[in-house]
XYZ file of C-alpha atoms in Angstrom:
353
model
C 0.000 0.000 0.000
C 2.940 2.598 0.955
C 4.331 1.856 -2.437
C 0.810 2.572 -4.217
C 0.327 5.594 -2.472
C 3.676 7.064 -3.287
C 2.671 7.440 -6.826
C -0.267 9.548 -5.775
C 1.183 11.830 -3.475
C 4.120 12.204 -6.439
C 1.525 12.772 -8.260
C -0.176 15.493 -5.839
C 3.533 16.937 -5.725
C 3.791 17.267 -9.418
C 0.337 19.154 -9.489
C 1.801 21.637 -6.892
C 5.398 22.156 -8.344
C 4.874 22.539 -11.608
C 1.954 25.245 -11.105
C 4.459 26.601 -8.936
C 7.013 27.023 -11.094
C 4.906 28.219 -14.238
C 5.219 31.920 -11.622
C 9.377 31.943 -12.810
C 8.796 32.704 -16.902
C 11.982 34.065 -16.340
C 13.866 31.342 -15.369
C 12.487 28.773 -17.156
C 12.756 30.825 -19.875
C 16.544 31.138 -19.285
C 17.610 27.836 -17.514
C 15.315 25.631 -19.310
C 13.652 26.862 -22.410
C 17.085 28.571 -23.622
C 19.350 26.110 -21.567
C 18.401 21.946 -20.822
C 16.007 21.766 -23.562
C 17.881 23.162 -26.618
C 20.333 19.809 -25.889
C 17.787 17.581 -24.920
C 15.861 18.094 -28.638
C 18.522 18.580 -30.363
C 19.421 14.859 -29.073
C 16.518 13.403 -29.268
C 15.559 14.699 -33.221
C 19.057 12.931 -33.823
C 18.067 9.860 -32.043
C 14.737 9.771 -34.105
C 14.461 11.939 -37.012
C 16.226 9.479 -38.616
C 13.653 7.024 -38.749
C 11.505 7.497 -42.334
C 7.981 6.397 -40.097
C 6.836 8.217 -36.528
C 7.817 6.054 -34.078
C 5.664 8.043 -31.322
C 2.895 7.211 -33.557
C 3.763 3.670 -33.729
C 4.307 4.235 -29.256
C 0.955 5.641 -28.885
C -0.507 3.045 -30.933
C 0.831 0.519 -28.860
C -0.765 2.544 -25.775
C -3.890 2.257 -27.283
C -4.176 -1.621 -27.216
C -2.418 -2.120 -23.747
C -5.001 0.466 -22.583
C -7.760 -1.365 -23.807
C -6.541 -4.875 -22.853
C -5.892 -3.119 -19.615
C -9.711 -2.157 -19.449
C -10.614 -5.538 -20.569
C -9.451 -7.424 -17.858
C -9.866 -4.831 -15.160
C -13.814 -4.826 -16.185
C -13.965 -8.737 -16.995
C -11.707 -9.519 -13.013
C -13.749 -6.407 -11.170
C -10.688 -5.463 -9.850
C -11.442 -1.829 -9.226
C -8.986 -0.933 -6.544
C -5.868 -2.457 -8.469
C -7.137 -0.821 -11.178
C -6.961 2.650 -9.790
C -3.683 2.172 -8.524
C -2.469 1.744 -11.862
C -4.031 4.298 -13.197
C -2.511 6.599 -10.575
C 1.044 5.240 -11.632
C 0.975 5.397 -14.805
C -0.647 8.814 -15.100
C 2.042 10.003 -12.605
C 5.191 8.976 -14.102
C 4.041 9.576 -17.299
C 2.925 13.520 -16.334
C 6.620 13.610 -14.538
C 7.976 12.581 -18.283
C 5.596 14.939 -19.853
C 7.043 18.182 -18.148
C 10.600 17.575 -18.038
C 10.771 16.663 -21.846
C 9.054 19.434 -22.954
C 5.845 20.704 -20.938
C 7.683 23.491 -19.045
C 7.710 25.561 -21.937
C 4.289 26.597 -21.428
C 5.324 28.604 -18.584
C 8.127 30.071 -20.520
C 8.127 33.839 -20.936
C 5.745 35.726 -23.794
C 7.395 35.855 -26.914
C 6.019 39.948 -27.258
C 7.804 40.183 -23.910
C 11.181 38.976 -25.411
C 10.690 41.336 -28.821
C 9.350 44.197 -27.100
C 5.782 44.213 -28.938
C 2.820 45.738 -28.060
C 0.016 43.596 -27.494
C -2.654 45.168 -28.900
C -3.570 46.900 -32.483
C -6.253 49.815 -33.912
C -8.301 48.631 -36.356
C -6.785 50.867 -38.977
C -3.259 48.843 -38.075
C -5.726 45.664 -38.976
C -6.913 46.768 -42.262
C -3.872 48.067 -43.378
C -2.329 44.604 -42.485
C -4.843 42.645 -44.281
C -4.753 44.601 -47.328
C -0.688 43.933 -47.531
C -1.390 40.421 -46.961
C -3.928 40.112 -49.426
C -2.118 41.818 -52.143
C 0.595 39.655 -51.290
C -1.104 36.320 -51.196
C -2.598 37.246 -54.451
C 0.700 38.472 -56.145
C 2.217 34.539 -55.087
C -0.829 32.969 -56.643
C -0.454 34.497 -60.242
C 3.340 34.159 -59.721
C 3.050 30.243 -58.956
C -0.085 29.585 -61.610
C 0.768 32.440 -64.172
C -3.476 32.298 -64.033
C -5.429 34.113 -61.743
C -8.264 31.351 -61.882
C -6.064 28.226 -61.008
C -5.790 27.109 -57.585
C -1.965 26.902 -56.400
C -0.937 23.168 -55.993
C 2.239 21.467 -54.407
C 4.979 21.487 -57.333
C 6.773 19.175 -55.182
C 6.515 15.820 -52.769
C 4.863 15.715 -49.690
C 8.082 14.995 -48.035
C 9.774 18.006 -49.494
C 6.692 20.472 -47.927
C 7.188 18.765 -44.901
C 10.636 19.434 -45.030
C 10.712 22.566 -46.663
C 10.493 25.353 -43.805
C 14.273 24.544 -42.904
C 15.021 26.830 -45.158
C 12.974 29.383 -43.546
C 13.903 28.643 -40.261
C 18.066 29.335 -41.146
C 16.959 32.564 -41.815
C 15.099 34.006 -38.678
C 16.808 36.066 -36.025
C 18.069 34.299 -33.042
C 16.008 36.502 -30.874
C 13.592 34.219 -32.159
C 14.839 31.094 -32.971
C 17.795 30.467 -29.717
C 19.035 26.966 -31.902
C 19.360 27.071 -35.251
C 17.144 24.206 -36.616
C 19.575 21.906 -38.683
C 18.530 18.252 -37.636
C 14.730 17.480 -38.571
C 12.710 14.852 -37.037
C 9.152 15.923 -39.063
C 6.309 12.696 -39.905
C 3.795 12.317 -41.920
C 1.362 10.876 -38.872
C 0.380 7.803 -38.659
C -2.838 8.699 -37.867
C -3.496 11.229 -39.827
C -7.346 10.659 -40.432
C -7.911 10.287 -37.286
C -6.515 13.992 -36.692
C -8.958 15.000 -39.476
C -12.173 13.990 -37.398
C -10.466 15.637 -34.154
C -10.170 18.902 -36.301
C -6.102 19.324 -36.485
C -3.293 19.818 -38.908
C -0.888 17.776 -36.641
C 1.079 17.746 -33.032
C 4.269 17.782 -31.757
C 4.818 14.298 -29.685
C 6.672 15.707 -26.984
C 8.396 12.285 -25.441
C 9.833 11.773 -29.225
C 9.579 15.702 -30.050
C 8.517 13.815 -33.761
C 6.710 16.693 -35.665
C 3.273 14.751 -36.620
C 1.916 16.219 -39.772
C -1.474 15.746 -41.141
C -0.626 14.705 -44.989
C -4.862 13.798 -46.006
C -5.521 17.560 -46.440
C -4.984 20.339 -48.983
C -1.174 20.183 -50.290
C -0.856 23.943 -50.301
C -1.152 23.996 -46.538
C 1.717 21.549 -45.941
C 5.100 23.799 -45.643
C 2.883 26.063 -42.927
C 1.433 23.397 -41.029
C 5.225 21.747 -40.921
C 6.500 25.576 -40.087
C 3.960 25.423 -37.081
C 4.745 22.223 -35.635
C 8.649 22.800 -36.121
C 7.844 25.748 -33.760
C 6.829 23.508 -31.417
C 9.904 21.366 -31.656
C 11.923 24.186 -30.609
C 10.614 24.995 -27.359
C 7.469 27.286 -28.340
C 4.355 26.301 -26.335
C 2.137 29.154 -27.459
C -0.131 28.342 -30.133
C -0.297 31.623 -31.610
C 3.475 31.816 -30.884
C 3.950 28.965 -33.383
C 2.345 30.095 -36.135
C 4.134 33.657 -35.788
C 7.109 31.621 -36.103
C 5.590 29.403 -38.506
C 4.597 32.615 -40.289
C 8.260 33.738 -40.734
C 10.124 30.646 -41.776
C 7.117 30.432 -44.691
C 7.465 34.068 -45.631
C 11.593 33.379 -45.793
C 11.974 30.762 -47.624
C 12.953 31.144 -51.295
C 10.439 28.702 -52.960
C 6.519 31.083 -54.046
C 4.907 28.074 -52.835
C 5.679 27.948 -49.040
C 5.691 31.853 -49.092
C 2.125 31.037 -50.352
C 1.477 28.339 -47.469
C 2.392 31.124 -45.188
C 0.799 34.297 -46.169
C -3.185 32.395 -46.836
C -2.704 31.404 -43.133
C -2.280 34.667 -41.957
C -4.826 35.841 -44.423
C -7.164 33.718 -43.350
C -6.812 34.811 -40.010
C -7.339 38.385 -40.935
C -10.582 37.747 -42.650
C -11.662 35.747 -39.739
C -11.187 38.608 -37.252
C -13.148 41.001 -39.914
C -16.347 38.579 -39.966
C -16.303 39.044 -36.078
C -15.811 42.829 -36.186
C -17.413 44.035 -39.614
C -18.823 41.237 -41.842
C -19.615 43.917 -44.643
C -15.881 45.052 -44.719
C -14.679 41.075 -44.470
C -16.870 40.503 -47.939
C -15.256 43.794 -49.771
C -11.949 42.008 -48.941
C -13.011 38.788 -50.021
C -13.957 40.287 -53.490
C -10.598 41.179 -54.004
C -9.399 37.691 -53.822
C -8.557 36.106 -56.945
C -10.163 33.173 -57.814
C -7.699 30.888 -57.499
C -7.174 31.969 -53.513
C -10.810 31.451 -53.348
C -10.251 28.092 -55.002
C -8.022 27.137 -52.621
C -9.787 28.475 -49.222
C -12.987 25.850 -50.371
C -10.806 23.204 -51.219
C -9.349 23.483 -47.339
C -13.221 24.072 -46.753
C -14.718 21.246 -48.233
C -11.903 19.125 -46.663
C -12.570 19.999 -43.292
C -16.434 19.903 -43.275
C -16.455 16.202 -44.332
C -15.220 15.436 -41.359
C -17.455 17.306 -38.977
C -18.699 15.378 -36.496
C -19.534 15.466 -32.527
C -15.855 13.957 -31.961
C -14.182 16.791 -33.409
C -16.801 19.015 -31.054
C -15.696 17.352 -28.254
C -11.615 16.830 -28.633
C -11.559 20.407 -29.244
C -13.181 21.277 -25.756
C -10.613 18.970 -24.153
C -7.753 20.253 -26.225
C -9.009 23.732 -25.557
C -9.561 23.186 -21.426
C -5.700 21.346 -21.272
C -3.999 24.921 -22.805
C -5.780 26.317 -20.193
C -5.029 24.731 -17.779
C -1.266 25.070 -18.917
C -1.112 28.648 -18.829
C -2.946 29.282 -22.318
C -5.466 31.566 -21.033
C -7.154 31.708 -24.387
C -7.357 28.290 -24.913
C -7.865 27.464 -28.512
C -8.119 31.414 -29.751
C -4.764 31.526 -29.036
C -4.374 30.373 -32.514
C -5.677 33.600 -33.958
C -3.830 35.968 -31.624
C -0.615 35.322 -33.641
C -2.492 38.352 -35.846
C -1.210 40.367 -32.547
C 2.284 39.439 -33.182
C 2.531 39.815 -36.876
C 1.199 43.307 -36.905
C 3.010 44.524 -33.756
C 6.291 43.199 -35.255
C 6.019 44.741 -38.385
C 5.427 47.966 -37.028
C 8.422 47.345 -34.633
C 10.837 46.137 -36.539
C 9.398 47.720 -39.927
C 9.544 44.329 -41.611
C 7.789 43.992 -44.541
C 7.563 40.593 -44.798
């Protein structure tokens, strides 16, 4: 019993300390973030990237069927109290694992912090940004197609888009980026339809710190989904953090296409924000789209809404409750408050992407 019970007051510990320690952004930010980690990935996407499958795929797959032959027996023998023990042991050393691989980085300190960027814009900073990106996005398209009525499509492999932002990464300021990123550990996942019904583009696995990419969707959206997850990899937590990052590895990399993966994110984002504030407005900019953006947004739409269902609903309220809980106070809008951070840091460091 005293051996049982140590797991759950570990575990009791681990729910203290770590909430503790997400009050240091400073420190973590310094000692961990910028310091143990950096060597620890680094490591580990040498161990792994290698590998031309996910093996954290293959390890959560593997979870998946112990769990259930787990449940199996524990319903079949009755054998609550065992049961709960394990659970408790499992869950504990497993959240221990979690944090000191990667999980402390959501306590790290604000990326606007680090730049020095205001964290807040007018809307005549919005519309301004929105119609550079549109022009922009629109400018790639009839560079890529040479038509303004075709939709942009990967000119390249899948593996290439996945393994494209590199490029992009070599290029951003270490203020940014404290390693540069030069060994790659990024998947096509395993389980990639699955990720479709739960709504996402991919995830970082952070005990193999693999870079899981949904390949079933749109190609277009590959180099910026990779970009985002990559982000990830390299200590960013944030949601909206990683697709600033994301953003800027897209927009830097010499190939149309990934600039083009990049900027219809952000885009997209921007027209979002205008259907909250002024859905008249969000149409006018819409109608300056050329067709073959448009072409592309409903192929990414008609994608996603085949696989709408009450499991997507419901993964996203978990997902959205765990960033909370991890010092993601917006919980899934985070993703949209990269917008913040793209604006603010043009203006800052007058980049004109």
């Amino acid at each position: 019993m005293k051996h049982r019970k140590f797991y759950l007051y570990f575990l009791l510990f681990q729910l203290i300390f770590w909430s503790a320690l997400s009050y240091f952004p400073l420190y973590i930010e310094t000692y961990y973030s910028n310091g143990i980690y950096p060597i620890w990935a680094k490591t580990v996407r040498t161990i792994f990237g290698w590998i031309p499958f996910s093996l954290g795929d293959v390890g959560y797959g593997l979870v998946l069927i112990l769990a259930a032959k787990w449940s199996y027996q524990t319903l079949k023998n009755r054998n609550w109290n065992l049961g709960f023990w394990q659970v408790i042991r499992v869950f504990s050393i497993g959240y221990f694992v979690f944090y000191v691989c990667w999980g402390l980085n959501y306590s790290r300190e604000p990326l606007y912090k680090k730049l020095g960027l205001k964290h807040e814009y007018t809307p005549q900073q919005l519309y301004n940004f929105t119609y550079f990106v549109l022009n922009k996005t629109n400018a790639l398209q009839q560079q890529i197609t040479q038509n303004r009525d075709q939709k942009v499509s990967l000119p390249f492999s899948q593996h290439e888009a996945l393994q494209s932002p590199i490029v992009g990464y070599s290029a951003l300021p270490s203020s940014i980026v404290y390693e540069q990123y030069k060994i790659a550990s990024i998947k096509h996942s395993l389980f990639s339809t699955p990720l479709s019904y739960m709504g996402f583009g991919g995830y970082l696995n952070p005990f193999t710190l693999e870079a899981q990419v949904n390949t079933n969707g749109p190609g277009y959206v590959l180099p910026m989904t990779a970009a985002h997850e990559m982000a990830h990899q390299l200590g960013y937590a944030s949601e909206s953090e990683c697709n600033f990052i994301g953003f800027l590895a897209a927009i830097k990399h010499p190939n149309a296409v990934v600039n083009y993966s990049g900027y219809t994110l952000a885009l997209r984002y921007c027209l979002h924000e205008w259907s909250e504030r002024d859905p008249k407005l969000a149409k006018l900019f819409i109608a300056k789209l050329n067709p073959g953006v448009l072409k592309n947004f409903q192929e990414s739409e008609l994608y996603w809404a085949q696989y709408e269902t009450p499991i997507e609903t419901g993964f996203k309220w978990f997902y959205d409750s765990y960033l909370k809980y991890n010092q993601q106070q917006d919980g899934l809008n985070s993703y949209s408050k990269f917008i913040d951070l793209l604006i603010n840091y043009q203006l800052q460091y007058k980049e004109g992407f």
